[in-house]
PDB file of N, CA and C in Angstrom:
ATOM      1  N   UNK A   1      88.907 -64.879 -17.867  1.00 48.00           N
ATOM      2  CA  UNK A   1      89.282 -64.595 -15.998  1.00 48.00           C
ATOM      3  C   UNK A   1      88.370 -63.154 -16.582  1.00 48.00           C
ATOM      4  N   UNK A   2      88.622 -62.509 -17.068  1.00 56.00           N
ATOM      5  CA  UNK A   2      88.932 -61.224 -16.521  1.00 56.00           C
ATOM      6  C   UNK A   2      86.756 -61.606 -16.208  1.00 56.00           C
ATOM      7  N   UNK A   3      86.327 -61.578 -17.277  1.00 66.00           N
ATOM      8  CA  UNK A   3      84.624 -61.669 -17.417  1.00 66.00           C
ATOM      9  C   UNK A   3      84.488 -62.377 -15.478  1.00 66.00           C
ATOM     10  N   UNK A   4      84.419 -63.480 -15.146  1.00 71.00           N
ATOM     11  CA  UNK A   4      84.734 -64.386 -13.510  1.00 71.00           C
ATOM     12  C   UNK A   4      84.862 -62.879 -12.943  1.00 71.00           C
ATOM     13  N   UNK A   5      85.828 -62.727 -12.819  1.00 75.00           N
ATOM     14  CA  UNK A   5      85.919 -61.317 -12.054  1.00 75.00           C
ATOM     15  C   UNK A   5      85.308 -60.231 -11.574  1.00 75.00           C
ATOM     16  N   UNK A   6      85.247 -59.780 -13.054  1.00 78.00           N
ATOM     17  CA  UNK A   6      84.225 -58.174 -13.398  1.00 78.00           C
ATOM     18  C   UNK A   6      82.891 -59.089 -12.229  1.00 78.00           C
ATOM     19  N   UNK A   7      82.177 -60.285 -12.803  1.00 79.00           N
ATOM     20  CA  UNK A   7      81.168 -60.546 -12.271  1.00 79.00           C
ATOM     21  C   UNK A   7      81.395 -60.792 -10.687  1.00 79.00           C
ATOM     22  N   UNK A   8      82.013 -61.709 -10.283  1.00 78.00           N
ATOM     23  CA  UNK A   8      82.054 -62.084  -8.766  1.00 78.00           C
ATOM     24  C   UNK A   8      82.380 -60.211  -7.928  1.00 78.00           C
ATOM     25  N   UNK A   9      83.393 -59.316  -9.161  1.00 79.00           N
ATOM     26  CA  UNK A   9      83.312 -57.871  -7.808  1.00 79.00           C
ATOM     27  C   UNK A   9      81.660 -56.608  -7.705  1.00 79.00           C
ATOM     28  N   UNK A  10      80.998 -57.359  -8.865  1.00 81.00           N
ATOM     29  CA  UNK A  10      79.982 -56.772  -9.432  1.00 81.00           C
ATOM     30  C   UNK A  10      78.678 -57.751  -8.107  1.00 81.00           C
ATOM     31  N   UNK A  11      78.066 -58.809  -8.022  1.00 78.00           N
ATOM     32  CA  UNK A  11      78.200 -59.568  -6.874  1.00 78.00           C
ATOM     33  C   UNK A  11      78.781 -58.993  -5.709  1.00 78.00           C
ATOM     34  N   UNK A  12      79.773 -59.398  -5.494  1.00 78.00           N
ATOM     35  CA  UNK A  12      79.726 -58.672  -4.202  1.00 78.00           C
ATOM     36  C   UNK A  12      79.632 -57.153  -3.736  1.00 78.00           C
ATOM     37  N   UNK A  13      79.966 -55.916  -3.759  1.00 78.00           N
ATOM     38  CA  UNK A  13      79.768 -54.274  -4.297  1.00 78.00           C
ATOM     39  C   UNK A  13      78.804 -54.786  -4.054  1.00 78.00           C
ATOM     40  N   UNK A  14      77.075 -54.936  -4.530  1.00 76.00           N
ATOM     41  CA  UNK A  14      76.061 -55.386  -4.732  1.00 76.00           C
ATOM     42  C   UNK A  14      75.530 -56.029  -3.031  1.00 76.00           C
ATOM     43  N   UNK A  15      75.693 -56.786  -3.321  1.00 74.00           N
ATOM     44  CA  UNK A  15      75.771 -57.249  -1.779  1.00 74.00           C
ATOM     45  C   UNK A  15      75.363 -56.456  -0.499  1.00 74.00           C
ATOM     46  N   UNK A  16      77.022 -56.083  -0.710  1.00 70.00           N
ATOM     47  CA  UNK A  16      78.039 -55.177   1.150  1.00 70.00           C
ATOM     48  C   UNK A  16      76.981 -53.741   1.135  1.00 70.00           C
ATOM     49  N   UNK A  17      76.081 -53.442  -0.657  1.00 67.00           N
ATOM     50  CA  UNK A  17      76.149 -52.743  -0.140  1.00 67.00           C
ATOM     51  C   UNK A  17      74.312 -52.932   0.056  1.00 67.00           C
ATOM     52  N   UNK A  18      73.796 -53.549  -0.080  1.00 63.00           N
ATOM     53  CA  UNK A  18      72.580 -54.285   0.340  1.00 63.00           C
ATOM     54  C   UNK A  18      72.345 -54.166   1.513  1.00 63.00           C
ATOM     55  N   UNK A  19      73.292 -54.582   2.456  1.00 57.00           N
ATOM     56  CA  UNK A  19      73.270 -55.694   3.590  1.00 57.00           C
ATOM     57  C   UNK A  19      73.406 -53.609   4.347  1.00 57.00           C
ATOM     58  N   UNK A  20      73.969 -52.521   3.859  1.00 54.00           N
ATOM     59  CA  UNK A  20      74.156 -51.232   4.664  1.00 54.00           C
ATOM     60  C   UNK A  20      72.579 -50.476   4.917  1.00 54.00           C
ATOM     61  N   UNK A  21      71.642 -50.517   3.852  1.00 55.00           N
ATOM     62  CA  UNK A  21      71.030 -50.760   3.825  1.00 55.00           C
ATOM     63  C   UNK A  21      70.338 -51.436   4.742  1.00 55.00           C
ATOM     64  N   UNK A  22      70.395 -52.245   5.431  1.00 53.00           N
ATOM     65  CA  UNK A  22      69.555 -52.521   6.199  1.00 53.00           C
ATOM     66  C   UNK A  22      69.663 -52.168   7.196  1.00 53.00           C
ATOM     67  N   UNK A  23      71.395 -52.621   7.661  1.00 54.00           N
ATOM     68  CA  UNK A  23      71.735 -50.848   8.918  1.00 54.00           C
ATOM     69  C   UNK A  23      70.994 -49.798   9.168  1.00 54.00           C
ATOM     70  N   UNK A  24      70.596 -49.635   8.197  1.00 55.00           N
ATOM     71  CA  UNK A  24      70.424 -47.526   7.803  1.00 55.00           C
ATOM     72  C   UNK A  24      69.160 -48.125   8.905  1.00 55.00           C
ATOM     73  N   UNK A  25      68.245 -48.889   7.998  1.00 53.00           N
ATOM     74  CA  UNK A  25      66.595 -48.584   8.376  1.00 53.00           C
ATOM     75  C   UNK A  25      66.786 -48.883   9.830  1.00 53.00           C
ATOM     76  N   UNK A  26      68.002 -49.760  10.228  1.00 52.00           N
ATOM     77  CA  UNK A  26      67.272 -49.961  11.604  1.00 52.00           C
ATOM     78  C   UNK A  26      67.637 -49.309  12.609  1.00 52.00           C
ATOM     79  N   UNK A  27      69.014 -48.608  12.376  1.00 52.00           N
ATOM     80  CA  UNK A  27      69.013 -47.129  13.265  1.00 52.00           C
ATOM     81  C   UNK A  27      68.327 -46.103  13.039  1.00 52.00           C
ATOM     82  N   UNK A  28      68.035 -45.802  11.937  1.00 54.00           N
ATOM     83  CA  UNK A  28      66.658 -45.613  12.132  1.00 54.00           C
ATOM     84  C   UNK A  28      65.520 -45.627  13.234  1.00 54.00           C
ATOM     85  N   UNK A  29      64.805 -46.403  12.801  1.00 53.00           N
ATOM     86  CA  UNK A  29      63.654 -47.199  13.361  1.00 53.00           C
ATOM     87  C   UNK A  29      64.417 -47.080  15.373  1.00 53.00           C
ATOM     88  N   UNK A  30      64.913 -47.126  15.284  1.00 54.00           N
ATOM     89  CA  UNK A  30      65.162 -46.317  17.234  1.00 54.00           C
ATOM     90  C   UNK A  30      66.011 -45.564  17.590  1.00 54.00           C
ATOM     91  N   UNK A  31      65.509 -44.829  17.318  1.00 53.00           N
ATOM     92  CA  UNK A  31      65.692 -42.776  17.242  1.00 53.00           C
ATOM     93  C   UNK A  31      63.752 -42.798  17.625  1.00 53.00           C
ATOM     94  N   UNK A  32      62.750 -44.110  17.033  1.00 62.00           N
ATOM     95  CA  UNK A  32      60.922 -43.316  18.137  1.00 62.00           C
ATOM     96  C   UNK A  32      61.552 -43.473  19.438  1.00 62.00           C
ATOM     97  N   UNK A  33      62.244 -43.832  19.920  1.00 69.00           N
ATOM     98  CA  UNK A  33      62.006 -44.577  21.374  1.00 69.00           C
ATOM     99  C   UNK A  33      62.972 -43.180  21.985  1.00 69.00           C
ATOM    100  N   UNK A  34      62.479 -41.582  21.799  1.00 71.00           N
ATOM    101  CA  UNK A  34      63.903 -41.274  22.367  1.00 71.00           C
ATOM    102  C   UNK A  34      62.126 -41.008  23.329  1.00 71.00           C
ATOM    103  N   UNK A  35      62.454 -40.352  24.273  1.00 77.00           N
ATOM    104  CA  UNK A  35      62.062 -39.574  25.625  1.00 77.00           C
ATOM    105  C   UNK A  35      62.377 -37.469  25.167  1.00 77.00           C
ATOM    106  N   UNK A  36      61.468 -36.629  25.945  1.00 79.00           N
ATOM    107  CA  UNK A  36      61.701 -35.308  25.093  1.00 79.00           C
ATOM    108  C   UNK A  36      61.948 -34.455  26.171  1.00 79.00           C
ATOM    109  N   UNK A  37      62.378 -33.442  26.345  1.00 77.00           N
ATOM    110  CA  UNK A  37      62.669 -33.063  27.407  1.00 77.00           C
ATOM    111  C   UNK A  37      62.295 -32.396  27.014  1.00 77.00           C
ATOM    112  N   UNK A  38      62.293 -30.772  28.494  1.00 77.00           N
ATOM    113  CA  UNK A  38      61.431 -29.383  27.874  1.00 77.00           C
ATOM    114  C   UNK A  38      62.397 -28.923  29.179  1.00 77.00           C
ATOM    115  N   UNK A  39      63.626 -28.428  28.461  1.00 73.00           N
ATOM    116  CA  UNK A  39      64.006 -27.056  29.873  1.00 73.00           C
ATOM    117  C   UNK A  39      63.188 -25.763  29.531  1.00 73.00           C
ATOM    118  N   UNK A  40      62.636 -24.841  31.365  1.00 71.00           N
ATOM    119  CA  UNK A  40      62.774 -24.553  31.106  1.00 71.00           C
ATOM    120  C   UNK A  40      63.119 -22.895  32.129  1.00 71.00           C
ATOM    121  N   UNK A  41      63.083 -21.558  31.244  1.00 68.00           N
ATOM    122  CA  UNK A  41      64.690 -20.781  32.399  1.00 68.00           C
ATOM    123  C   UNK A  41      63.834 -19.444  32.949  1.00 68.00           C
ATOM    124  N   UNK A  42      63.664 -19.662  34.242  1.00 64.00           N
ATOM    125  CA  UNK A  42      63.212 -18.019  33.911  1.00 64.00           C
ATOM    126  C   UNK A  42      63.814 -17.201  35.468  1.00 64.00           C
ATOM    127  N   UNK A  43      63.457 -15.827  35.600  1.00 62.00           N
ATOM    128  CA  UNK A  43      63.989 -14.857  36.416  1.00 62.00           C
ATOM    129  C   UNK A  43      62.597 -14.069  37.071  1.00 62.00           C
ATOM    130  N   UNK A  44      62.062 -14.770  37.797  1.00 63.00           N
ATOM    131  CA  UNK A  44      60.932 -14.416  38.752  1.00 63.00           C
ATOM    132  C   UNK A  44      60.924 -13.153  39.183  1.00 63.00           C
ATOM    133  N   UNK A  45      62.897 -13.259  40.353  1.00 67.00           N
ATOM    134  CA  UNK A  45      62.930 -12.685  40.880  1.00 67.00           C
ATOM    135  C   UNK A  45      64.663 -12.153  40.627  1.00 67.00           C
ATOM    136  N   UNK A  46      65.122 -11.656  41.146  1.00 68.00           N
ATOM    137  CA  UNK A  46      66.361 -11.122  41.119  1.00 68.00           C
ATOM    138  C   UNK A  46      67.033 -12.011  41.665  1.00 68.00           C
ATOM    139  N   UNK A  47      68.413 -11.784  41.296  1.00 65.00           N
ATOM    140  CA  UNK A  47      69.354 -13.030  41.763  1.00 65.00           C
ATOM    141  C   UNK A  47      71.004 -12.152  42.197  1.00 65.00           C
ATOM    142  N   UNK A  48      70.856 -12.527  42.735  1.00 67.00           N
ATOM    143  CA  UNK A  48      72.459 -12.131  43.055  1.00 67.00           C
ATOM    144  C   UNK A  48      73.414 -13.036  42.612  1.00 67.00           C
ATOM    145  N   UNK A  49      74.870 -13.761  41.892  1.00 62.00           N
ATOM    146  CA  UNK A  49      75.569 -13.694  41.841  1.00 62.00           C
ATOM    147  C   UNK A  49      76.121 -15.758  42.516  1.00 62.00           C
ATOM    148  N   UNK A  50      76.421 -14.695  44.691  1.00 69.00           N
ATOM    149  CA  UNK A  50      75.863 -15.016  45.641  1.00 69.00           C
ATOM    150  C   UNK A  50      74.662 -16.339  45.941  1.00 69.00           C
ATOM    151  N   UNK A  51      73.444 -15.920  45.551  1.00 68.00           N
ATOM    152  CA  UNK A  51      72.563 -16.350  45.107  1.00 68.00           C
ATOM    153  C   UNK A  51      72.231 -17.386  44.453  1.00 68.00           C
ATOM    154  N   UNK A  52      73.141 -17.743  43.191  1.00 66.00           N
ATOM    155  CA  UNK A  52      71.921 -18.706  41.649  1.00 66.00           C
ATOM    156  C   UNK A  52      73.093 -19.663  42.736  1.00 66.00           C
ATOM    157  N   UNK A  53      73.396 -20.867  42.912  1.00 70.00           N
ATOM    158  CA  UNK A  53      74.354 -22.214  42.244  1.00 70.00           C
ATOM    159  C   UNK A  53      74.881 -21.784  41.160  1.00 70.00           C
ATOM    160  N   UNK A  54      73.598 -22.063  40.866  1.00 67.00           N
ATOM    161  CA  UNK A  54      75.408 -22.071  38.947  1.00 67.00           C
ATOM    162  C   UNK A  54      75.028 -20.891  38.656  1.00 67.00           C
ATOM    163  N   UNK A  55      75.715 -20.100  38.857  1.00 62.00           N
ATOM    164  CA  UNK A  55      75.562 -18.262  37.537  1.00 62.00           C
ATOM    165  C   UNK A  55      75.847 -18.587  36.894  1.00 62.00           C
ATOM    166  N   UNK A  56      74.850 -17.840  35.603  1.00 72.00           N
ATOM    167  CA  UNK A  56      76.145 -17.347  34.186  1.00 72.00           C
ATOM    168  C   UNK A  56      76.134 -16.094  33.994  1.00 72.00           C
ATOM    169  N   UNK A  57      77.348 -16.725  33.402  1.00 75.00           N
ATOM    170  CA  UNK A  57      78.098 -14.984  33.075  1.00 75.00           C
ATOM    171  C   UNK A  57      77.958 -14.728  31.690  1.00 75.00           C
ATOM    172  N   UNK A  58      77.491 -13.453  30.451  1.00 78.00           N
ATOM    173  CA  UNK A  58      77.035 -13.143  29.948  1.00 78.00           C
ATOM    174  C   UNK A  58      78.637 -12.376  28.843  1.00 78.00           C
ATOM    175  N   UNK A  59      78.795 -12.665  28.147  1.00 82.00           N
ATOM    176  CA  UNK A  59      80.094 -11.232  27.519  1.00 82.00           C
ATOM    177  C   UNK A  59      79.771 -11.710  26.842  1.00 82.00           C
ATOM    178  N   UNK A  60      80.537 -10.185  25.049  1.00 83.00           N
ATOM    179  CA  UNK A  60      80.380 -10.150  24.286  1.00 83.00           C
ATOM    180  C   UNK A  60      81.969 -10.240  24.176  1.00 83.00           C
ATOM    181  N   UNK A  61      81.449 -10.180  22.295  1.00 85.00           N
ATOM    182  CA  UNK A  61      82.648  -9.699  21.472  1.00 85.00           C
ATOM    183  C   UNK A  61      84.122  -9.740  21.828  1.00 85.00           C
ATOM    184  N   UNK A  62      83.504  -8.228  21.707  1.00 86.00           N
ATOM    185  CA  UNK A  62      84.383  -7.344  22.338  1.00 86.00           C
ATOM    186  C   UNK A  62      85.201  -7.534  23.887  1.00 86.00           C
ATOM    187  N   UNK A  63      84.379  -8.040  24.384  1.00 86.00           N
ATOM    188  CA  UNK A  63      84.465  -8.327  25.733  1.00 86.00           C
ATOM    189  C   UNK A  63      85.577  -8.901  25.567  1.00 86.00           C
ATOM    190  N   UNK A  64      86.177 -10.490  25.041  1.00 85.00           N
ATOM    191  CA  UNK A  64      86.627 -11.373  24.773  1.00 85.00           C
ATOM    192  C   UNK A  64      88.326 -11.081  23.931  1.00 85.00           C
ATOM    193  N   UNK A  65      87.652  -9.936  23.063  1.00 86.00           N
ATOM    194  CA  UNK A  65      88.534  -9.283  22.781  1.00 86.00           C
ATOM    195  C   UNK A  65      89.312  -8.941  22.655  1.00 86.00           C
ATOM    196  N   UNK A  66      89.558  -8.235  24.188  1.00 87.00           N
ATOM    197  CA  UNK A  66      89.632  -7.667  25.179  1.00 87.00           C
ATOM    198  C   UNK A  66      91.648  -7.680  25.005  1.00 87.00           C
ATOM    199  N   UNK A  67      90.919  -8.774  26.323  1.00 86.00           N
ATOM    200  CA  UNK A  67      92.259 -10.377  26.784  1.00 86.00           C
ATOM    201  C   UNK A  67      92.970 -10.649  26.128  1.00 86.00           C
ATOM    202  N   UNK A  68      93.790 -10.298  26.401  1.00 83.00           N
ATOM    203  CA  UNK A  68      94.688 -10.685  25.568  1.00 83.00           C
ATOM    204  C   UNK A  68      95.991 -12.571  25.622  1.00 83.00           C
ATOM    205  N   UNK A  69      94.112 -13.342  25.655  1.00 83.00           N
ATOM    206  CA  UNK A  69      94.864 -15.257  25.856  1.00 83.00           C
ATOM    207  C   UNK A  69      94.289 -15.464  24.564  1.00 83.00           C
ATOM    208  N   UNK A  70      94.494 -16.846  24.062  1.00 83.00           N
ATOM    209  CA  UNK A  70      94.421 -16.587  23.283  1.00 83.00           C
ATOM    210  C   UNK A  70      93.329 -18.500  23.190  1.00 83.00           C
ATOM    211  N   UNK A  71      94.054 -18.878  24.192  1.00 86.00           N
ATOM    212  CA  UNK A  71      93.373 -19.907  25.274  1.00 86.00           C
ATOM    213  C   UNK A  71      91.812 -19.497  25.535  1.00 86.00           C
ATOM    214  N   UNK A  72      90.923 -20.099  25.500  1.00 85.00           N
ATOM    215  CA  UNK A  72      89.769 -20.455  26.147  1.00 85.00           C
ATOM    216  C   UNK A  72      89.896 -20.853  27.491  1.00 85.00           C
ATOM    217  N   UNK A  73      90.558 -21.134  27.997  1.00 86.00           N
ATOM    218  CA  UNK A  73      90.499 -21.555  29.579  1.00 86.00           C
ATOM    219  C   UNK A  73      91.259 -20.771  30.492  1.00 86.00           C
ATOM    220  N   UNK A  74      92.048 -20.059  29.751  1.00 87.00           N
ATOM    221  CA  UNK A  74      92.753 -18.002  30.058  1.00 87.00           C
ATOM    222  C   UNK A  74      91.803 -17.425  30.283  1.00 87.00           C
ATOM    223  N   UNK A  75      90.579 -16.685  29.353  1.00 85.00           N
ATOM    224  CA  UNK A  75      90.563 -15.768  28.857  1.00 85.00           C
ATOM    225  C   UNK A  75      89.052 -16.776  30.023  1.00 85.00           C
ATOM    226  N   UNK A  76      88.589 -17.135  30.452  1.00 83.00           N
ATOM    227  CA  UNK A  76      87.317 -17.234  30.770  1.00 83.00           C
ATOM    228  C   UNK A  76      88.087 -17.427  32.396  1.00 83.00           C
ATOM    229  N   UNK A  77      89.419 -17.834  32.979  1.00 84.00           N
ATOM    230  CA  UNK A  77      89.558 -17.838  34.792  1.00 84.00           C
ATOM    231  C   UNK A  77      89.973 -15.916  34.840  1.00 84.00           C
ATOM    232  N   UNK A  78      90.002 -14.859  32.996  1.00 85.00           N
ATOM    233  CA  UNK A  78      89.972 -14.167  33.323  1.00 85.00           C
ATOM    234  C   UNK A  78      89.189 -13.440  33.895  1.00 85.00           C
ATOM    235  N   UNK A  79      87.732 -13.001  33.164  1.00 83.00           N
ATOM    236  CA  UNK A  79      86.356 -12.848  33.271  1.00 83.00           C
ATOM    237  C   UNK A  79      86.077 -13.460  34.062  1.00 83.00           C
ATOM    238  N   UNK A  80      86.044 -14.574  34.507  1.00 78.00           N
ATOM    239  CA  UNK A  80      84.880 -14.758  35.538  1.00 78.00           C
ATOM    240  C   UNK A  80      85.508 -16.269  36.901  1.00 78.00           C
ATOM    241  N   UNK A  81      86.023 -14.589  37.669  1.00 70.00           N
ATOM    242  CA  UNK A  81      87.043 -14.976  39.042  1.00 70.00           C
ATOM    243  C   UNK A  81      86.450 -15.508  40.136  1.00 70.00           C
ATOM    244  N   UNK A  82      85.554 -16.168  39.648  1.00 64.00           N
ATOM    245  CA  UNK A  82      84.575 -17.827  40.465  1.00 64.00           C
ATOM    246  C   UNK A  82      85.366 -18.899  39.297  1.00 64.00           C
ATOM    247  N   UNK A  83      85.781 -19.026  38.594  1.00 56.00           N
ATOM    248  CA  UNK A  83      86.065 -20.444  38.271  1.00 56.00           C
ATOM    249  C   UNK A  83      87.635 -20.829  37.906  1.00 56.00           C
TER     250      UNK A  83
END
């Protein structure tokens, strides 16, 4: 009985692993249809926060660490008045 169960188990494992290889290969082929998008930004002329539809704020590590909050939303609310 034991050798038959081992053969059955081996056959089952082999068939399951073969099926997953085909799925992986299929998933790799579908990635070839992706469209490439290139985004370029520039600061050709100086802009103020009120002129920009979506302002960008940059903070360094020291500024973030000076805020007494640990929640990201609270930190942003403190550092960015328009948030």
